[in-house]
XYZ file of C-alpha atoms in Angstrom:
393
model
C -64.193 -31.533 171.352
C -64.675 -30.755 175.064
C -66.419 -32.827 177.737
C -66.892 -29.870 180.057
C -64.632 -28.085 182.583
C -61.937 -27.939 179.919
C -61.642 -31.742 179.651
C -60.738 -32.860 176.143
C -62.736 -35.758 174.739
C -60.561 -38.885 174.646
C -60.661 -40.623 171.270
C -57.589 -42.867 171.431
C -59.390 -46.128 170.728
C -61.543 -44.575 168.018
C -58.665 -42.999 166.088
C -55.747 -45.361 166.719
C -54.701 -48.966 167.116
C -53.878 -48.855 170.826
C -50.985 -51.124 171.879
C -50.547 -49.691 175.383
C -49.585 -52.711 177.535
C -52.016 -51.923 180.371
C -54.965 -50.662 178.300
C -55.571 -53.410 175.754
C -57.770 -55.672 177.900
C -59.670 -52.870 179.595
C -61.306 -51.277 176.560
C -65.009 -51.014 177.269
C -67.707 -52.852 175.392
C -70.637 -50.932 173.942
C -72.911 -52.459 176.575
C -70.607 -51.213 179.344
C -70.680 -47.682 177.969
C -74.482 -47.684 177.921
C -74.639 -49.095 181.458
C -72.248 -46.430 182.749
C -74.444 -43.667 181.345
C -77.525 -45.162 182.992
C -75.855 -45.788 186.371
C -73.380 -42.909 186.551
C -74.763 -41.510 189.809
C -72.673 -42.482 192.828
C -75.226 -44.614 194.684
C -77.272 -45.629 191.658
C -77.083 -49.370 192.329
C -78.411 -48.814 195.855
C -81.957 -47.939 194.738
C -83.140 -51.375 195.831
C -80.757 -52.124 198.682
C -82.729 -53.991 201.334
C -81.788 -56.143 204.306
C -79.137 -57.378 204.877
C -78.060 -54.024 203.370
C -74.936 -55.232 201.668
C -73.921 -54.477 198.106
C -73.305 -58.066 197.004
C -76.813 -59.031 198.162
C -78.691 -56.587 195.909
C -80.926 -58.409 193.428
C -81.999 -55.468 191.218
C -79.839 -54.879 189.251
C -78.698 -58.528 189.568
C -75.550 -57.833 191.588
C -75.914 -60.864 193.862
C -76.252 -63.174 190.855
C -73.241 -61.517 189.214
C -71.046 -62.270 192.232
C -72.050 -65.935 192.135
C -71.491 -66.153 188.383
C -67.994 -64.641 188.599
C -66.988 -67.037 191.382
C -68.189 -70.054 189.402
C -66.522 -68.764 186.218
C -63.199 -68.641 188.066
C -63.699 -72.084 189.570
C -63.986 -70.666 193.080
C -66.660 -70.643 195.779
C -67.134 -66.955 196.547
C -66.220 -63.619 195.007
C -66.366 -59.944 195.815
C -65.921 -57.066 193.415
C -63.141 -54.734 194.508
C -61.898 -51.248 193.538
C -58.917 -52.722 191.733
C -56.684 -55.761 192.156
C -54.529 -53.866 194.634
C -57.400 -53.623 197.111
C -57.788 -57.377 196.852
C -54.086 -57.828 197.674
C -54.575 -55.509 200.623
C -57.590 -57.412 201.964
C -55.827 -60.775 201.835
C -52.566 -59.489 203.305
C -54.391 -57.759 206.156
C -56.174 -61.008 206.981
C -53.115 -63.262 207.213
C -50.019 -61.134 207.754
C -48.854 -59.812 211.112
C -45.828 -57.687 211.926
C -42.614 -59.513 211.073
C -44.280 -62.381 209.202
C -42.474 -63.654 206.085
C -44.500 -63.403 202.865
C -43.563 -64.890 199.501
C -43.487 -62.624 196.472
C -41.386 -62.983 193.349
C -38.679 -60.955 191.653
C -41.349 -60.085 189.055
C -44.168 -59.130 191.450
C -46.064 -55.874 190.977
C -45.281 -53.071 193.411
C -48.826 -53.114 194.808
C -48.250 -56.635 196.111
C -45.228 -55.342 198.003
C -47.215 -52.409 199.375
C -49.946 -54.750 200.629
C -47.319 -56.740 202.531
C -45.666 -53.583 203.850
C -48.942 -52.146 205.126
C -49.631 -55.364 207.028
C -46.146 -55.305 208.568
C -44.841 -58.347 206.711
C -41.381 -59.081 205.348
C -41.016 -59.483 201.583
C -39.240 -62.701 200.591
C -38.720 -62.892 196.835
C -38.627 -66.073 194.784
C -36.014 -65.399 192.096
C -36.948 -65.831 188.446
C -34.581 -67.845 186.257
C -32.564 -66.568 183.295
C -35.651 -66.826 181.099
C -37.668 -64.688 183.559
C -39.785 -67.616 184.717
C -40.683 -68.396 188.350
C -40.586 -72.165 188.900
C -41.935 -74.596 191.518
C -38.344 -75.627 192.248
C -37.308 -72.053 193.020
C -40.409 -71.705 195.189
C -39.530 -74.815 197.214
C -35.975 -73.553 197.703
C -37.235 -70.144 198.885
C -39.665 -71.698 201.342
C -36.809 -73.751 202.834
C -34.705 -70.595 203.064
C -37.542 -68.738 204.810
C -38.069 -71.586 207.296
C -34.396 -71.518 208.230
C -34.336 -67.739 208.620
C -37.689 -67.156 210.354
C -38.273 -70.507 212.019
C -41.580 -70.920 210.212
C -43.050 -71.131 206.721
C -44.301 -68.030 204.897
C -47.799 -67.041 206.015
C -48.892 -66.153 202.463
C -47.662 -66.286 198.864
C -48.407 -63.862 196.015
C -47.766 -65.500 192.622
C -48.409 -63.768 189.306
C -50.153 -65.917 186.710
C -48.691 -63.663 184.011
C -46.247 -61.019 185.234
C -46.379 -57.372 184.232
C -42.692 -57.049 183.376
C -42.334 -59.679 180.642
C -45.838 -61.017 180.153
C -44.551 -64.515 180.896
C -46.871 -67.350 181.923
C -45.788 -69.039 185.161
C -46.570 -72.546 186.422
C -49.022 -71.521 189.131
C -50.325 -75.084 189.427
C -46.852 -76.452 190.183
C -46.066 -73.578 192.538
C -49.389 -74.048 194.353
C -48.586 -77.731 194.921
C -45.350 -76.741 196.643
C -47.183 -74.110 198.693
C -49.849 -76.577 199.833
C -47.183 -79.055 200.936
C -45.910 -76.327 203.247
C -49.339 -75.034 204.361
C -48.811 -71.681 202.665
C -52.011 -69.961 201.402
C -51.486 -68.854 197.812
C -52.939 -65.894 195.973
C -52.865 -66.059 192.181
C -52.518 -62.585 190.719
C -54.528 -62.844 187.517
C -54.469 -59.137 186.657
C -53.298 -60.023 183.131
C -55.224 -63.286 182.741
C -58.686 -63.019 184.361
C -60.824 -61.802 181.474
C -58.117 -62.501 178.904
C -57.701 -66.279 178.966
C -59.352 -69.175 180.830
C -58.604 -69.184 184.578
C -59.712 -71.921 186.999
C -58.538 -71.329 190.545
C -59.420 -74.719 191.973
C -57.818 -76.514 189.045
C -54.633 -74.575 189.773
C -54.953 -75.376 193.471
C -54.874 -71.783 194.731
C -56.723 -70.212 197.641
C -57.426 -66.875 195.969
C -57.742 -65.550 192.433
C -57.446 -61.808 191.899
C -58.469 -60.076 188.683
C -58.348 -56.499 187.418
C -61.516 -55.190 185.807
C -59.931 -52.117 184.254
C -56.885 -54.022 183.036
C -58.376 -57.210 181.659
C -62.178 -57.368 182.020
C -63.332 -54.549 179.696
C -64.373 -52.503 182.715
C -64.055 -48.948 183.995
C -61.489 -48.079 186.655
C -61.031 -48.777 189.444
C -62.477 -52.279 189.375
C -61.355 -55.789 190.206
C -62.359 -59.109 191.709
C -61.262 -61.229 194.649
C -62.388 -64.859 194.473
C -61.754 -67.440 197.180
C -62.303 -71.042 198.168
C -65.045 -71.707 200.708
C -62.530 -72.106 203.537
C -60.655 -68.887 202.774
C -63.824 -66.924 202.039
C -64.899 -67.433 205.659
C -61.653 -65.797 206.744
C -61.257 -62.888 204.323
C -64.992 -62.198 203.919
C -65.646 -62.537 207.648
C -68.354 -60.293 209.083
C -67.966 -57.567 211.669
C -68.094 -58.218 215.426
C -67.375 -54.736 216.765
C -69.813 -53.132 219.206
C -70.125 -49.540 220.415
C -69.544 -49.162 224.143
C -72.211 -46.482 224.576
C -74.814 -47.230 221.925
C -74.146 -50.983 221.776
C -74.485 -50.647 218.027
C -73.490 -53.588 215.865
C -73.367 -53.660 212.071
C -74.877 -56.916 210.907
C -73.161 -58.718 208.048
C -70.811 -55.948 206.936
C -67.372 -57.267 205.950
C -64.418 -55.370 207.504
C -61.916 -56.166 204.743
C -64.340 -54.606 202.266
C -65.203 -51.717 204.607
C -68.781 -52.954 204.422
C -69.314 -52.466 200.696
C -66.837 -51.895 197.895
C -67.516 -51.485 194.192
C -70.697 -49.630 193.294
C -72.294 -47.371 190.706
C -70.818 -47.025 187.224
C -67.765 -49.206 187.840
C -69.823 -52.145 189.037
C -72.487 -52.061 186.324
C -69.739 -51.553 183.735
C -68.170 -54.824 184.861
C -71.546 -56.531 184.841
C -72.447 -55.319 181.352
C -69.120 -56.454 179.884
C -69.129 -59.825 181.651
C -71.066 -61.817 179.002
C -68.635 -60.556 176.351
C -65.614 -61.300 178.545
C -66.779 -64.871 179.212
C -66.942 -65.468 175.470
C -63.690 -63.795 174.492
C -61.519 -65.883 176.837
C -62.529 -68.907 174.764
C -60.830 -67.339 171.743
C -57.431 -66.687 173.294
C -55.710 -68.870 170.690
C -56.802 -66.321 168.071
C -55.144 -63.585 170.120
C -51.885 -65.537 170.168
C -52.073 -66.051 166.416
C -52.390 -62.288 165.890
C -49.464 -61.761 168.233
C -47.327 -64.212 166.255
C -47.833 -62.131 163.106
C -46.431 -59.070 164.876
C -43.596 -61.018 166.514
C -42.464 -62.348 163.158
C -42.322 -58.828 161.737
C -40.379 -57.423 164.689
C -37.853 -60.249 164.593
C -37.292 -59.596 160.905
C -35.814 -56.192 161.810
C -32.081 -56.658 162.218
C -30.928 -56.096 165.818
C -34.356 -56.585 167.443
C -34.785 -59.062 170.314
C -37.795 -60.412 172.185
C -37.046 -60.412 175.927
C -40.221 -62.280 176.898
C -40.435 -66.068 176.627
C -40.692 -67.157 173.013
C -42.834 -68.475 171.392
C -45.258 -66.192 173.195
C -47.940 -67.558 175.521
C -49.458 -64.138 176.177
C -49.994 -60.977 174.161
C -48.110 -58.626 176.521
C -44.513 -58.568 175.247
C -41.206 -56.936 176.215
C -38.941 -55.979 173.310
C -35.286 -54.909 173.100
C -34.544 -52.637 170.117
C -31.203 -51.340 171.367
C -29.632 -52.865 168.267
C -32.217 -51.475 165.845
C -34.460 -48.473 166.534
C -32.125 -47.114 169.207
C -29.322 -46.998 166.622
C -31.536 -44.694 164.566
C -32.264 -42.552 167.628
C -28.554 -41.842 168.075
C -28.494 -39.625 164.975
C -32.157 -38.760 164.376
C -33.125 -35.113 164.902
C -36.032 -36.241 167.118
C -33.755 -38.586 169.093
C -35.738 -41.466 170.621
C -39.037 -39.694 170.039
C -38.868 -40.447 166.332
C -40.150 -43.990 166.918
C -43.414 -43.272 168.735
C -43.938 -40.233 166.483
C -43.590 -42.322 163.318
C -46.012 -44.918 164.669
C -48.505 -42.215 165.721
C -48.402 -40.909 162.162
C -49.412 -44.389 161.028
C -52.323 -44.513 163.492
C -50.634 -46.525 166.248
C -50.736 -45.343 169.859
C -49.467 -46.640 173.194
C -45.675 -46.813 173.108
C -43.855 -44.695 175.672
C -42.631 -41.560 173.852
C -38.853 -41.614 173.570
C -38.475 -45.337 174.253
C -36.248 -47.051 171.687
C -34.275 -49.456 173.860
C -36.560 -51.666 175.944
C -40.330 -51.272 175.730
C -43.562 -53.221 176.074
C -46.702 -53.477 174.011
C -49.868 -55.562 173.896
C -51.709 -56.872 170.845
C -54.770 -58.100 172.773
C -58.126 -57.391 171.131
C -56.817 -56.784 167.625
C -58.425 -58.137 164.510
C -56.206 -60.103 162.117
C -56.261 -57.081 159.793
C -55.068 -54.761 162.568
C -52.317 -57.181 163.569
C -51.102 -57.326 159.979
C -51.200 -53.530 159.760
C -49.193 -53.191 162.982
C -46.633 -55.713 161.750
C -46.254 -53.854 158.457
C -45.959 -50.528 160.298
C -43.024 -51.715 162.413
C -41.245 -52.944 159.283
C -42.049 -49.754 157.381
C -40.607 -47.517 160.115
C -37.485 -49.659 160.119
C -37.103 -49.453 156.329
C -37.747 -45.698 156.281
C -34.822 -45.284 158.658
C -32.356 -47.546 156.887
C -32.565 -50.633 159.053
C -32.005 -54.031 157.458
C -34.970 -56.412 157.177
C -34.430 -60.183 157.200
C -37.608 -61.685 155.745
């Protein structure tokens, strides 16, 4: 089936159980799909844009109310919708970081956090994760002391992942934020894998900013995200323009420079809005997601030679697996080499593993029903048995 201009219709989520690590939390709700169709035109949400002529102030559709609701949901004072989490990182870094300033990241931080620091002219100072791939308050305190000695001042900003993208591990943001506050370091909590997946309360954690990804974890179209801030920090990052033309003397009202006036609009914005009621409800059921994940973990660990590289027991559904001692052994002699694994799973209706990966790979069980989780668990075991691997049940 074609969508036009030679574009094939995408039917991954209709035909397969999708375990792609970055797609699981972004699958659209039915309401989002309907909203996108209705508001697909580029400036559709601007039909009723009136003074002060800013996107987050539009009342029909209820965009202004949505911004307030998202901020309150995250335990923060203000929020803006952004074209992806990375644009939120960029806005915060540009506000606080000057050339040569030290900025805290971690050895597990996403590359877009580094790019935000680089663009602002900052210096990346990584907090090392421990042997279990966890970033601790103690390591944070040690890094801050190291930065003070090297730069003669504390870091001007800290980016801390709530759950990192490499291992899917849950980090003690509350403890890290306490250390940051003691050293007057503003802290941004990167909730790209938690906002919309599990409960997140920025003020309870003690952070200055919470960043979420709509297309990764809020059942929203791409690119979409959210930047939420405390009242104090909102005045700084969401400051309004002061520039004036030297000939025309034009000024631009309440436009916000870090958002280039207005950010998310049209289909992406209404998609987020339509999914939001569903997202607010699903975060309350995160324990069910972990239970489904445990079923799959048990099956994988029953395959001789398989290791879980993420913290265990799991606290999140994104998981990093090492099958060097199991499926990669099969790949050494299989006629399809490493591609046998993803091919065998595709044949069983499972999509999302990197083709050819049989050593270290990631997957995500988020959004599965108990029946789907059981099917996935059985499929992993079946592929192992079909290829002569020992099962330890």
